[in-house]
Amino acid sequence: MSLVLDPAAQDLLFREARTANTFTDEPVTEEQVQAIYDLVKYGPTAFNQTPLRITLVRSAEARERLVQHMAEGNQAKTATAPLVAILSADNEFHEELPTLFPAFPQAKDVFFSERAARENAAGMNAALQAAYFIVGVRAAGLAAGPMTGFDFEGVRKEFLDDDHTPLMVVNIGKPGADAWYPRSPRLEYDQVITTV
């Protein structure tokens, strides 16, 4: 194999990693979340945009409010996961660009003065960052259960504001009993890759 990454790390991050549906009650610490963020913040985005925002749902009261907005099949696991994160896109991310992209600080106004352009860029780049976040959770030895089965507008109104668009809810923790569904098939190389 021509990959440089150690095979055990490949398994941890990709081949053996699964979406967890149950979790133990072992807590996820602030230190773990900080370590995850400190790793994944280096993932590339266009113009070094950083539109991803992470809302950690820790209190019982906030958890109850969130569970009400989850699809029925996602409610129990969201209610019992040690930590739940709401990942959203900040549509006002461009305000940070002069600091984050000093090679071209005027990108803030040249490319992102219109709200529609910001929403499009924020959605795409925050989705990239969300994927990095999931891999970072795995790198911490934890399991992630990302979900899009929820009332997006309800979650936005309950936890965010008009400048933030929810992307997904992610349950995080050590996998519990019967955490995994059977592995679903994947497309093969020649089904995906085209050379022109």
mmCIF file of C-alpha atoms in Angstrom:
data_model
loop_
_atom_site.group_PDB
_atom_site.id
_atom_site.type_symbol
_atom_site.label_atom_id
_atom_site.label_comp_id
_atom_site.label_asym_id
_atom_site.label_seq_id
_atom_site.Cartn_x
_atom_site.Cartn_y
_atom_site.Cartn_z
ATOM 1 C CA MET A 1 0.000 0.000 0.000
ATOM 2 C CA SER A 2 1.285 3.461 -0.825
ATOM 3 C CA LEU A 3 -0.216 5.350 2.135
ATOM 4 C CA VAL A 4 2.217 6.874 4.630
ATOM 5 C CA LEU A 5 -0.223 6.845 7.552
ATOM 6 C CA ASP A 6 0.207 3.834 9.840
ATOM 7 C CA PRO A 7 -2.351 1.075 9.052
ATOM 8 C CA ALA A 8 -3.673 1.165 12.631
ATOM 9 C CA ALA A 9 -4.353 4.889 12.270
ATOM 10 C CA GLN A 10 -6.020 4.260 8.908
ATOM 11 C CA ASP A 11 -8.312 1.748 10.596
ATOM 12 C CA LEU A 12 -9.055 4.103 13.506
ATOM 13 C CA LEU A 13 -9.938 7.018 11.259
ATOM 14 C CA PHE A 14 -11.611 5.223 8.347
ATOM 15 C CA ARG A 15 -11.824 1.454 7.851
ATOM 16 C CA GLU A 16 -12.972 0.464 11.341
ATOM 17 C CA ALA A 17 -14.673 3.751 12.206
ATOM 18 C CA ARG A 18 -18.439 3.593 12.297
ATOM 19 C CA THR A 19 -21.382 5.793 13.157
ATOM 20 C CA ALA A 20 -22.184 4.969 16.785
ATOM 21 C CA ASN A 21 -25.797 4.554 17.840
ATOM 22 C CA THR A 22 -25.223 3.776 21.534
ATOM 23 C CA PHE A 23 -22.659 5.102 23.976
ATOM 24 C CA THR A 24 -21.275 4.336 27.419
ATOM 25 C CA ASP A 25 -21.792 6.914 30.146
ATOM 26 C CA GLU A 26 -18.082 7.824 30.216
ATOM 27 C CA PRO A 27 -17.960 11.623 29.951
ATOM 28 C CA VAL A 28 -16.310 13.546 27.123
ATOM 29 C CA THR A 29 -14.133 16.191 28.736
ATOM 30 C CA GLU A 30 -13.480 19.776 27.745
ATOM 31 C CA GLU A 31 -9.822 18.783 27.329
ATOM 32 C CA GLN A 32 -10.785 16.153 24.764
ATOM 33 C CA VAL A 33 -12.918 18.621 22.811
ATOM 34 C CA GLN A 34 -10.097 21.193 22.929
ATOM 35 C CA ALA A 35 -7.617 18.605 21.624
ATOM 36 C CA ILE A 36 -9.999 17.653 18.808
ATOM 37 C CA TYR A 37 -10.456 21.278 17.777
ATOM 38 C CA ASP A 38 -6.734 22.033 18.057
ATOM 39 C CA LEU A 39 -6.103 19.231 15.543
ATOM 40 C CA VAL A 40 -8.907 19.776 13.045
ATOM 41 C CA LYS A 41 -8.606 23.559 12.828
ATOM 42 C CA TYR A 42 -5.744 22.982 10.390
ATOM 43 C CA GLY A 43 -7.938 21.307 7.759
ATOM 44 C CA PRO A 44 -7.936 23.316 4.509
ATOM 45 C CA THR A 45 -10.815 25.532 3.401
ATOM 46 C CA ALA A 46 -11.184 28.151 0.666
ATOM 47 C CA PHE A 47 -9.483 31.424 1.682
ATOM 48 C CA ASN A 48 -8.852 29.764 5.071
ATOM 49 C CA GLN A 49 -12.498 30.406 5.905
ATOM 50 C CA THR A 50 -13.551 29.145 9.297
ATOM 51 C CA PRO A 51 -17.364 29.201 9.189
ATOM 52 C CA LEU A 52 -17.949 26.106 11.359
ATOM 53 C CA ARG A 53 -19.418 26.834 14.760
ATOM 54 C CA ILE A 54 -19.821 24.129 17.391
ATOM 55 C CA THR A 55 -22.455 24.335 20.110
ATOM 56 C CA LEU A 56 -21.815 21.769 22.837
ATOM 57 C CA VAL A 57 -25.005 20.550 24.477
ATOM 58 C CA ARG A 58 -24.044 19.507 28.011
ATOM 59 C CA SER A 59 -26.828 20.523 30.394
ATOM 60 C CA ALA A 60 -29.861 18.298 30.950
ATOM 61 C CA GLU A 61 -32.178 21.217 30.206
ATOM 62 C CA ALA A 62 -30.524 21.965 26.854
ATOM 63 C CA ARG A 63 -30.484 18.258 25.999
ATOM 64 C CA GLU A 64 -34.253 18.037 26.557
ATOM 65 C CA ARG A 65 -34.789 21.041 24.310
ATOM 66 C CA LEU A 66 -32.656 19.476 21.576
ATOM 67 C CA VAL A 67 -34.239 16.016 21.756
ATOM 68 C CA GLN A 68 -37.638 17.569 20.993
ATOM 69 C CA HIS A 69 -36.299 18.637 17.582
ATOM 70 C CA MET A 70 -34.685 15.311 16.679
ATOM 71 C CA ALA A 71 -36.365 12.780 14.387
ATOM 72 C CA GLU A 72 -37.965 9.959 16.350
ATOM 73 C CA GLY A 73 -35.216 7.474 15.483
ATOM 74 C CA ASN A 74 -32.545 9.878 16.745
ATOM 75 C CA GLN A 75 -34.141 10.933 20.023
ATOM 76 C CA ALA A 76 -33.021 8.131 22.365
ATOM 77 C CA LYS A 77 -29.388 8.169 21.279
ATOM 78 C CA THR A 78 -29.261 11.963 21.496
ATOM 79 C CA ALA A 79 -30.774 11.829 24.969
ATOM 80 C CA THR A 80 -28.147 9.358 26.216
ATOM 81 C CA ALA A 81 -24.901 10.307 24.421
ATOM 82 C CA PRO A 82 -22.248 11.710 26.797
ATOM 83 C CA LEU A 83 -21.869 14.810 24.618
ATOM 84 C CA VAL A 84 -23.869 16.253 21.752
ATOM 85 C CA ALA A 85 -22.566 18.930 19.376
ATOM 86 C CA ILE A 86 -24.661 21.067 17.060
ATOM 87 C CA LEU A 87 -22.529 21.961 14.043
ATOM 88 C CA SER A 88 -23.549 25.090 12.175
ATOM 89 C CA ALA A 89 -22.279 27.465 9.505
ATOM 90 C CA ASP A 90 -21.659 31.083 10.511
ATOM 91 C CA ASN A 91 -22.879 33.171 7.588
ATOM 92 C CA GLU A 92 -20.927 36.155 8.895
ATOM 93 C CA PHE A 93 -17.608 34.246 8.773
ATOM 94 C CA HIS A 94 -16.191 36.844 6.397
ATOM 95 C CA GLU A 95 -15.606 39.285 9.259
ATOM 96 C CA GLU A 96 -12.635 37.131 10.317
ATOM 97 C CA LEU A 97 -11.052 36.922 6.849
ATOM 98 C CA PRO A 98 -8.684 39.889 7.188
ATOM 99 C CA THR A 99 -7.061 38.026 10.104
ATOM 100 C CA LEU A 100 -7.395 34.491 8.743
ATOM 101 C CA PHE A 101 -6.318 35.269 5.177
ATOM 102 C CA PRO A 102 -3.751 38.090 5.485
ATOM 103 C CA ALA A 103 -2.394 37.414 1.975
ATOM 104 C CA PHE A 104 -5.600 38.951 0.581
ATOM 105 C CA PRO A 105 -7.498 40.716 3.394
ATOM 106 C CA GLN A 106 -9.803 42.451 0.925
ATOM 107 C CA ALA A 107 -11.362 39.051 0.058
ATOM 108 C CA LYS A 108 -13.913 39.891 2.758
ATOM 109 C CA ASP A 109 -15.399 42.631 0.587
ATOM 110 C CA VAL A 110 -14.404 41.484 -2.897
ATOM 111 C CA PHE A 111 -16.011 38.033 -2.699
ATOM 112 C CA PHE A 112 -18.323 38.011 0.304
ATOM 113 C CA SER A 113 -20.119 41.335 0.488
ATOM 114 C CA GLU A 114 -23.392 39.698 -0.607
ATOM 115 C CA ARG A 115 -25.261 37.470 1.867
ATOM 116 C CA ALA A 116 -26.063 34.803 -0.772
ATOM 117 C CA ALA A 117 -22.361 34.386 -1.603
ATOM 118 C CA ARG A 118 -21.531 34.096 2.093
ATOM 119 C CA GLU A 119 -24.228 31.486 2.726
ATOM 120 C CA ASN A 120 -23.024 29.370 -0.187
ATOM 121 C CA ALA A 121 -19.368 29.569 0.889
ATOM 122 C CA ALA A 122 -20.204 29.078 4.571
ATOM 123 C CA GLY A 123 -22.261 25.969 3.867
ATOM 124 C CA MET A 124 -19.606 24.324 1.707
ATOM 125 C CA ASN A 125 -16.612 25.162 3.887
ATOM 126 C CA ALA A 126 -18.362 24.433 7.188
ATOM 127 C CA ALA A 127 -19.333 21.030 5.757
ATOM 128 C CA LEU A 128 -15.639 20.405 5.048
ATOM 129 C CA GLN A 129 -14.819 21.408 8.599
ATOM 130 C CA ALA A 130 -17.595 19.176 9.941
ATOM 131 C CA ALA A 131 -15.990 16.216 8.178
ATOM 132 C CA TYR A 132 -12.638 17.122 9.736
ATOM 133 C CA PHE A 133 -14.380 17.335 13.118
ATOM 134 C CA ILE A 134 -15.782 13.806 12.766
ATOM 135 C CA VAL A 135 -12.334 12.463 11.870
ATOM 136 C CA GLY A 136 -10.902 14.395 14.834
ATOM 137 C CA VAL A 137 -13.409 12.764 17.180
ATOM 138 C CA ARG A 138 -12.202 9.399 15.888
ATOM 139 C CA ALA A 139 -8.559 10.457 16.349
ATOM 140 C CA ALA A 140 -9.380 11.089 20.014
ATOM 141 C CA GLY A 141 -10.463 7.456 20.363
ATOM 142 C CA LEU A 142 -14.125 8.407 20.520
ATOM 143 C CA ALA A 143 -17.048 7.528 18.288
ATOM 144 C CA ALA A 144 -19.192 10.046 16.454
ATOM 145 C CA GLY A 145 -22.819 9.694 15.500
ATOM 146 C CA PRO A 146 -23.498 12.467 12.964
ATOM 147 C CA MET A 147 -27.170 13.029 12.130
ATOM 148 C CA THR A 148 -29.190 15.237 9.809
ATOM 149 C CA GLY A 149 -32.522 13.813 10.941
ATOM 150 C CA PHE A 150 -33.865 16.787 12.889
ATOM 151 C CA ASP A 151 -35.964 19.918 12.498
ATOM 152 C CA PHE A 152 -33.356 22.337 11.148
ATOM 153 C CA GLU A 153 -35.451 25.454 11.658
ATOM 154 C CA GLY A 154 -36.437 24.349 15.155
ATOM 155 C CA VAL A 155 -32.807 23.786 16.139
ATOM 156 C CA ARG A 156 -31.801 27.107 14.616
ATOM 157 C CA LYS A 157 -34.479 28.979 16.584
ATOM 158 C CA GLU A 158 -33.789 27.071 19.801
ATOM 159 C CA PHE A 159 -29.978 27.265 19.855
ATOM 160 C CA LEU A 160 -28.661 29.609 17.149
ATOM 161 C CA ASP A 161 -29.615 32.863 15.443
ATOM 162 C CA ASP A 162 -30.419 34.125 11.954
ATOM 163 C CA ASP A 163 -26.720 34.291 11.055
ATOM 164 C CA HIS A 164 -26.144 30.573 11.700
ATOM 165 C CA THR A 165 -27.362 27.634 9.613
ATOM 166 C CA PRO A 166 -27.454 24.221 11.301
ATOM 167 C CA LEU A 167 -25.620 21.452 9.405
ATOM 168 C CA MET A 168 -25.791 18.398 11.631
ATOM 169 C CA VAL A 169 -26.025 17.129 15.173
ATOM 170 C CA VAL A 170 -23.211 14.833 16.331
ATOM 171 C CA ASN A 171 -23.418 12.465 19.291
ATOM 172 C CA ILE A 172 -19.968 11.859 20.790
ATOM 173 C CA GLY A 173 -18.580 9.338 23.237
ATOM 174 C CA LYS A 174 -17.228 5.848 23.778
ATOM 175 C CA PRO A 175 -19.338 3.323 21.864
ATOM 176 C CA GLY A 176 -21.773 1.310 23.968
ATOM 177 C CA ALA A 177 -23.345 -2.110 23.540
ATOM 178 C CA ASP A 178 -24.600 -2.909 20.044
ATOM 179 C CA ALA A 179 -23.349 0.479 18.864
ATOM 180 C CA TRP A 180 -22.965 -0.440 15.199
ATOM 181 C CA TYR A 181 -25.330 -1.283 12.404
ATOM 182 C CA PRO A 182 -23.912 -3.676 9.784
ATOM 183 C CA ARG A 183 -21.383 -2.010 7.502
ATOM 184 C CA SER A 184 -23.095 -0.692 4.375
ATOM 185 C CA PRO A 185 -21.492 -1.180 0.944
ATOM 186 C CA ARG A 186 -19.170 1.385 -0.602
ATOM 187 C CA LEU A 187 -18.593 2.213 -4.261
ATOM 188 C CA GLU A 188 -15.407 0.841 -5.794
ATOM 189 C CA TYR A 189 -12.599 2.899 -7.333
ATOM 190 C CA ASP A 190 -13.729 2.464 -10.941
ATOM 191 C CA GLN A 191 -17.257 3.541 -10.031
ATOM 192 C CA VAL A 192 -16.035 6.873 -8.720
ATOM 193 C CA ILE A 193 -12.753 7.795 -10.379
ATOM 194 C CA THR A 194 -12.635 8.985 -13.990
ATOM 195 C CA THR A 195 -9.452 10.005 -15.763
ATOM 196 C CA VAL A 196 -9.698 12.492 -18.627
#
